[in-house]
Tab-separated table of C-alpha atoms in Angstrom:
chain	number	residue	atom	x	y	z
A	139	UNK	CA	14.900	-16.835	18.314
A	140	UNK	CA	17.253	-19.894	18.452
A	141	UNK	CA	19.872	-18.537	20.513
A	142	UNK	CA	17.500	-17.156	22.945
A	143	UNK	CA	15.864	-20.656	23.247
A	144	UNK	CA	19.375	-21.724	23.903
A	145	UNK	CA	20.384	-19.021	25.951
A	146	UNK	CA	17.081	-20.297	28.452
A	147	UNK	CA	18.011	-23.937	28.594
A	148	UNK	CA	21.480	-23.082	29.444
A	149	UNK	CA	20.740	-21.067	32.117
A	150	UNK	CA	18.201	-23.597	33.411
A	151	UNK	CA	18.025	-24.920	36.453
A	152	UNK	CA	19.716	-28.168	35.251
A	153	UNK	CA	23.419	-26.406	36.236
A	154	UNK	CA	21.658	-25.655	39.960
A	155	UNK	CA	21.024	-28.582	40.636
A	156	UNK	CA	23.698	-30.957	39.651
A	157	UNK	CA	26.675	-28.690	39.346
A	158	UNK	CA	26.142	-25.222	41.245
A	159	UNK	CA	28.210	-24.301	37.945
A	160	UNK	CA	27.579	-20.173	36.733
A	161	UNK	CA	25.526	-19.730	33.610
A	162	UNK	CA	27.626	-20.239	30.555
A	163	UNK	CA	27.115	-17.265	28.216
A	164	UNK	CA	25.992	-17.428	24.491
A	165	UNK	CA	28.241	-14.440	22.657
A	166	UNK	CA	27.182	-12.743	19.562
A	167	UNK	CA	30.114	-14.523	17.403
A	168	UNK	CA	28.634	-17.966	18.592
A	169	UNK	CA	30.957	-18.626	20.384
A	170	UNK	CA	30.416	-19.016	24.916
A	171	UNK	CA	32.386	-17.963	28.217
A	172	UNK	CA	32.340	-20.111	31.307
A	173	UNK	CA	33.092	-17.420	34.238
A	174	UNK	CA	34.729	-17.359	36.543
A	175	UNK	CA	37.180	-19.973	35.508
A	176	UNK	CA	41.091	-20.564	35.667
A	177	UNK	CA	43.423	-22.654	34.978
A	178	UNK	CA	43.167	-22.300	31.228
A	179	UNK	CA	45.593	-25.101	28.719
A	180	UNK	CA	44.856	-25.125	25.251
A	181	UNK	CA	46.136	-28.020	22.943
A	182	UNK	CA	45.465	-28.784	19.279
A	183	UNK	CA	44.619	-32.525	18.664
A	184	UNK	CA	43.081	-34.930	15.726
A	185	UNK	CA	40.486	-36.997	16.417
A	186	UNK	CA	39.951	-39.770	14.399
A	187	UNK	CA	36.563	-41.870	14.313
A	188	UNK	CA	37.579	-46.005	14.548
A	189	UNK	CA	33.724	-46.532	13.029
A	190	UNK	CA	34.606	-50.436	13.124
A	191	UNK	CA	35.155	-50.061	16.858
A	192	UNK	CA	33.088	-47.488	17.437
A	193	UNK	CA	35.277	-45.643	19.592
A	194	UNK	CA	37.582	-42.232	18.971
A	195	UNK	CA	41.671	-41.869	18.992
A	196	UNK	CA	43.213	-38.950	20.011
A	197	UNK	CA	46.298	-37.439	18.932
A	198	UNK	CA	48.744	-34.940	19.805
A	199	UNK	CA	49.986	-32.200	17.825
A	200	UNK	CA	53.436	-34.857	18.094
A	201	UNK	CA	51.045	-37.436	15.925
A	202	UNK	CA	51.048	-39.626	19.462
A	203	UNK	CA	47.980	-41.049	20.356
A	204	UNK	CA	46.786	-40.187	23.776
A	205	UNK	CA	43.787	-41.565	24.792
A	206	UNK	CA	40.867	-43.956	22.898
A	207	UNK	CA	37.694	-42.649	24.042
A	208	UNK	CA	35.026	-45.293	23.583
A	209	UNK	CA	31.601	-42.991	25.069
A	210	UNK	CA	32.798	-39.670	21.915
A	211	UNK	CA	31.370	-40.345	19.210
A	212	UNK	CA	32.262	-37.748	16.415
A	213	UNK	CA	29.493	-36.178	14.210
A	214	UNK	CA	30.135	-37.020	10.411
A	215	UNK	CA	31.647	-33.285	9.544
A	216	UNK	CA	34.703	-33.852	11.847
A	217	UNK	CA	35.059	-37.250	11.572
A	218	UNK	CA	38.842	-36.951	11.074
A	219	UNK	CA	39.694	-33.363	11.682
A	220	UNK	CA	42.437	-31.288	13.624
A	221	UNK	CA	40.501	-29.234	16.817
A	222	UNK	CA	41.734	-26.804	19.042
A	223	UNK	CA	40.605	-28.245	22.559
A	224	UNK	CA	40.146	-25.738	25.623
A	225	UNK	CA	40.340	-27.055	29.340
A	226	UNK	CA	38.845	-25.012	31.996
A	227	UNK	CA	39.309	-25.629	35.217
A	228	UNK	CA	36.144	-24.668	37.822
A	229	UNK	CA	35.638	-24.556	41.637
A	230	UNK	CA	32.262	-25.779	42.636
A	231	UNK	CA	31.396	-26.442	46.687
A	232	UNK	CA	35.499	-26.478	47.314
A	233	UNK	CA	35.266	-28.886	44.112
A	234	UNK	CA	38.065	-28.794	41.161
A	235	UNK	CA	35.490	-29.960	37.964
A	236	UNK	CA	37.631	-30.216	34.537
A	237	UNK	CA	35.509	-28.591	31.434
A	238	UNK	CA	36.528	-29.127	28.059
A	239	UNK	CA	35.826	-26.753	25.657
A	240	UNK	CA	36.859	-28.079	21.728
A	241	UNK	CA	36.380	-26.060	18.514
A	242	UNK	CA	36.028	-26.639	14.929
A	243	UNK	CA	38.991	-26.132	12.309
A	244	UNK	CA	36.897	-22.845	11.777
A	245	UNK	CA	37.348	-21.510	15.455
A	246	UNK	CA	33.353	-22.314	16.094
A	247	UNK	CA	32.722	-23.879	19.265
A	248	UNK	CA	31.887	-27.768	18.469
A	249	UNK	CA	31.190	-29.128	22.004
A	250	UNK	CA	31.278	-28.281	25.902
A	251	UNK	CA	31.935	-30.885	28.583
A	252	UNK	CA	31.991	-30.903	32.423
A	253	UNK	CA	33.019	-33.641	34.496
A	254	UNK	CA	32.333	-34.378	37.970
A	255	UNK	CA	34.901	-36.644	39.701
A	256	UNK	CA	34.338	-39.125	41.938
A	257	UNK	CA	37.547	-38.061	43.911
A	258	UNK	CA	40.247	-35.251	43.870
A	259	UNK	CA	43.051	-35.753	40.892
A	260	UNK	CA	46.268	-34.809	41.621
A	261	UNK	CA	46.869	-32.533	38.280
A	262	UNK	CA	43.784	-30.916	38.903
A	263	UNK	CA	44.753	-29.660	42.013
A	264	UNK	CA	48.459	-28.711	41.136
A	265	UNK	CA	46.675	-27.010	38.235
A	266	UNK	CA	48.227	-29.077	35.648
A	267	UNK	CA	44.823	-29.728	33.417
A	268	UNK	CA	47.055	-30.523	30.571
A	269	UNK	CA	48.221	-33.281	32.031
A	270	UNK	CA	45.144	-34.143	33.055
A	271	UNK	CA	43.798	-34.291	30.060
A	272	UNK	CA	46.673	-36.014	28.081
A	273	UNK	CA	46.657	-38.596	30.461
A	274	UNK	CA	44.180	-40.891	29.681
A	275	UNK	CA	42.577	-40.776	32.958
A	276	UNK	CA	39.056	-39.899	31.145
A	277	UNK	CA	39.116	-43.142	29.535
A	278	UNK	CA	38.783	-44.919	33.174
A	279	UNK	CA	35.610	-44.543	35.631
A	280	UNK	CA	36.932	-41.544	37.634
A	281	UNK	CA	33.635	-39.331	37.038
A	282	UNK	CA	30.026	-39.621	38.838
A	283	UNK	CA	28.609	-37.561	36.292
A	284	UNK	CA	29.123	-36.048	32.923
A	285	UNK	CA	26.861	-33.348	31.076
A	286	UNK	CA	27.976	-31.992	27.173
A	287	UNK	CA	26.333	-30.257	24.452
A	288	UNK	CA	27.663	-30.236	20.652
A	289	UNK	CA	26.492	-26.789	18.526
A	290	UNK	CA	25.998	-26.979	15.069
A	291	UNK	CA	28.759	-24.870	13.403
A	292	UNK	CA	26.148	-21.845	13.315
A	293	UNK	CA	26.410	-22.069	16.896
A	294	UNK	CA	22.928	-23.408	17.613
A	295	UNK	CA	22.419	-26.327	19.970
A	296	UNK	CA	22.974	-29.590	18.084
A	297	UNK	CA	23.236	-32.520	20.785
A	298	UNK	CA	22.993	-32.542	24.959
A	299	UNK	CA	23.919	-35.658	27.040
A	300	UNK	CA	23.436	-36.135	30.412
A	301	UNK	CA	25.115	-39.090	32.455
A	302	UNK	CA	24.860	-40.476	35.647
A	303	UNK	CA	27.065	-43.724	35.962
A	304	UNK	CA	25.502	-45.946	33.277
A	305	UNK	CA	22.443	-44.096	32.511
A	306	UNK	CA	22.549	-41.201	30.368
A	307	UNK	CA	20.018	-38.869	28.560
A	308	UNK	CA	20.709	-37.819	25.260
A	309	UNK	CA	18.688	-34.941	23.077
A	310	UNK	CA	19.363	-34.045	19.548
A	311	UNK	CA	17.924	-30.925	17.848
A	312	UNK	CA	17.653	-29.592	14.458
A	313	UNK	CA	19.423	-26.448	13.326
A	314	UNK	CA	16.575	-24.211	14.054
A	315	UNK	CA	16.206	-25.284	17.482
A	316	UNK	CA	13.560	-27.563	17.804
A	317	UNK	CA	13.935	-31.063	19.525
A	318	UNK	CA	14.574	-33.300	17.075
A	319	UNK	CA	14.552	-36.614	19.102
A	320	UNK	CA	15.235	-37.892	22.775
A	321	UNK	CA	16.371	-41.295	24.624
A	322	UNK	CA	17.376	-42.453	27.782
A	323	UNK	CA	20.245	-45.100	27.849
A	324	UNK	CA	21.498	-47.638	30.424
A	325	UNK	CA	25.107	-49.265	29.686
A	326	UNK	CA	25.032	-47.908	26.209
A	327	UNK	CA	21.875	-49.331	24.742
A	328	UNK	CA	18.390	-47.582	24.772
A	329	UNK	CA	16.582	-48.462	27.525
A	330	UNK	CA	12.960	-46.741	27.970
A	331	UNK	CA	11.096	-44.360	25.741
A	332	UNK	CA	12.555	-42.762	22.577
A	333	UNK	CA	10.899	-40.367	20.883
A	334	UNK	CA	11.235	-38.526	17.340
A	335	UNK	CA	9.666	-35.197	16.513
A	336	UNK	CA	9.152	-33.420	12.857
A	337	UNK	CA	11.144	-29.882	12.200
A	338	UNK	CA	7.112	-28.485	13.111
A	339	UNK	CA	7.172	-30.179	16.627
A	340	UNK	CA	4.804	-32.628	16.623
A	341	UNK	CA	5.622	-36.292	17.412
A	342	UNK	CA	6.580	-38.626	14.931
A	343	UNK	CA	7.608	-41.675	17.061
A	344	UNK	CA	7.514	-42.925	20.279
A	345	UNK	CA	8.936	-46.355	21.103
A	346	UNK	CA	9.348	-48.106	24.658
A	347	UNK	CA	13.087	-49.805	25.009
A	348	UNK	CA	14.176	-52.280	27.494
A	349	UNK	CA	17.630	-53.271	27.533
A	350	UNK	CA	18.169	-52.348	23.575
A	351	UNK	CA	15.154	-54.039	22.555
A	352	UNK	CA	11.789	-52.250	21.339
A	353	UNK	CA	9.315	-53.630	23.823
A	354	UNK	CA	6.739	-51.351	22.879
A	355	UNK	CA	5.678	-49.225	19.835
């Protein structure tokens, strides 16, 4: 029942409209297929959670660090782990978008990211994603907008973020599938309502932000 829930949001109409992307397709060993794609690189790198800075460094398979990304935030099982990280390059409207597919040490799909670029990069269109990626260049403002999901390692939805310069959406779900809780954010801080649900579904919480401060309960 889980995956099929899962299977329906992801081929919502949420791709239509933002990204004219294809359906991505849940497989029966958890793991999904973006198609058509090209343009494949795969790399194995550490991330390491900085939880004093609250940001992510990302090394090589060399042990160099290649980019701090201050917006990832690992989940607590992979806080310092070795993944296998996927980039897929798709055409979209005559549009190059980078996706970046990374995996647990298992070989489970962790998390799925798209970007949408404000303008053409260079790599991208020689086809060079691993340079792309390696770069840095995610760590600067080149996007418009930004949607990712992180599965549980069963495979099941864990975490979907949606972003839009400095607001973003973010969902989080319980194993079994059922929404868990939901906020909108503006510049990093909760900003409007935030709500909490129990494992049954009904609501727990609902609290009114404005600019990181409760301003309604």
């Amino acid at each position: 029942m889980g995956d099929k829930k899962y299977l329906l949001i992801i081929l919502s109409l949420f791709f239509i409209k933002f990204l004219n992307l294809n359906a991505t397709v849940l497989l029966k060993d958890n793991s999904r297929q973006l198609f058509p794609y090209k343009g494949v690189a795969e790399l194995n790198l550490t991330y390491k959670y900085v939880e004093n800075g609250k940001f992510t460094e990302i090394y090589d398979e060399d042990g160099k660090l290649i980019y701090i990304d201050k917006s990832y935030i690992l989940e607590p099982e992979v806080k310092a782990s070795t993944m296998k990280v996927k980039i897929i390059e798709r055409e979209s409207d005559g549009k190059k978008i980078p996706i970046v597919e990374k995996y647990y040490p298992s070989g489970n799909l962790y998390s799925i990211t798209m970007y949408e670029l404000k303008d053409k990069d260079e790599d991208i269109e020689k086809n060079d994603i691993k340079k792309f990626y390696t770069s840095g260049k995610l760590e600067k403002d080149i996007y418009i907008y930004i949607y990712s999901e992180v599965c549980y390692e069963s495979g099941n939805l864990k975490k979907r973020k949606m972003q839009r310069g400095n607001k973003s959406k973010v969902e989080t779900y319980y194993e079994n599938g059922k929404l868990f809780e939901k906020t909108t954010m503006k510049e990093g801080k909760p900003d409007g309502k935030y709500e909490v649900y129990a494992p049954d579904g009904k609501l727990e919480e609902s609290v009114f932000y404005k600019n990181g401060e409760v301003v309604n309960k």
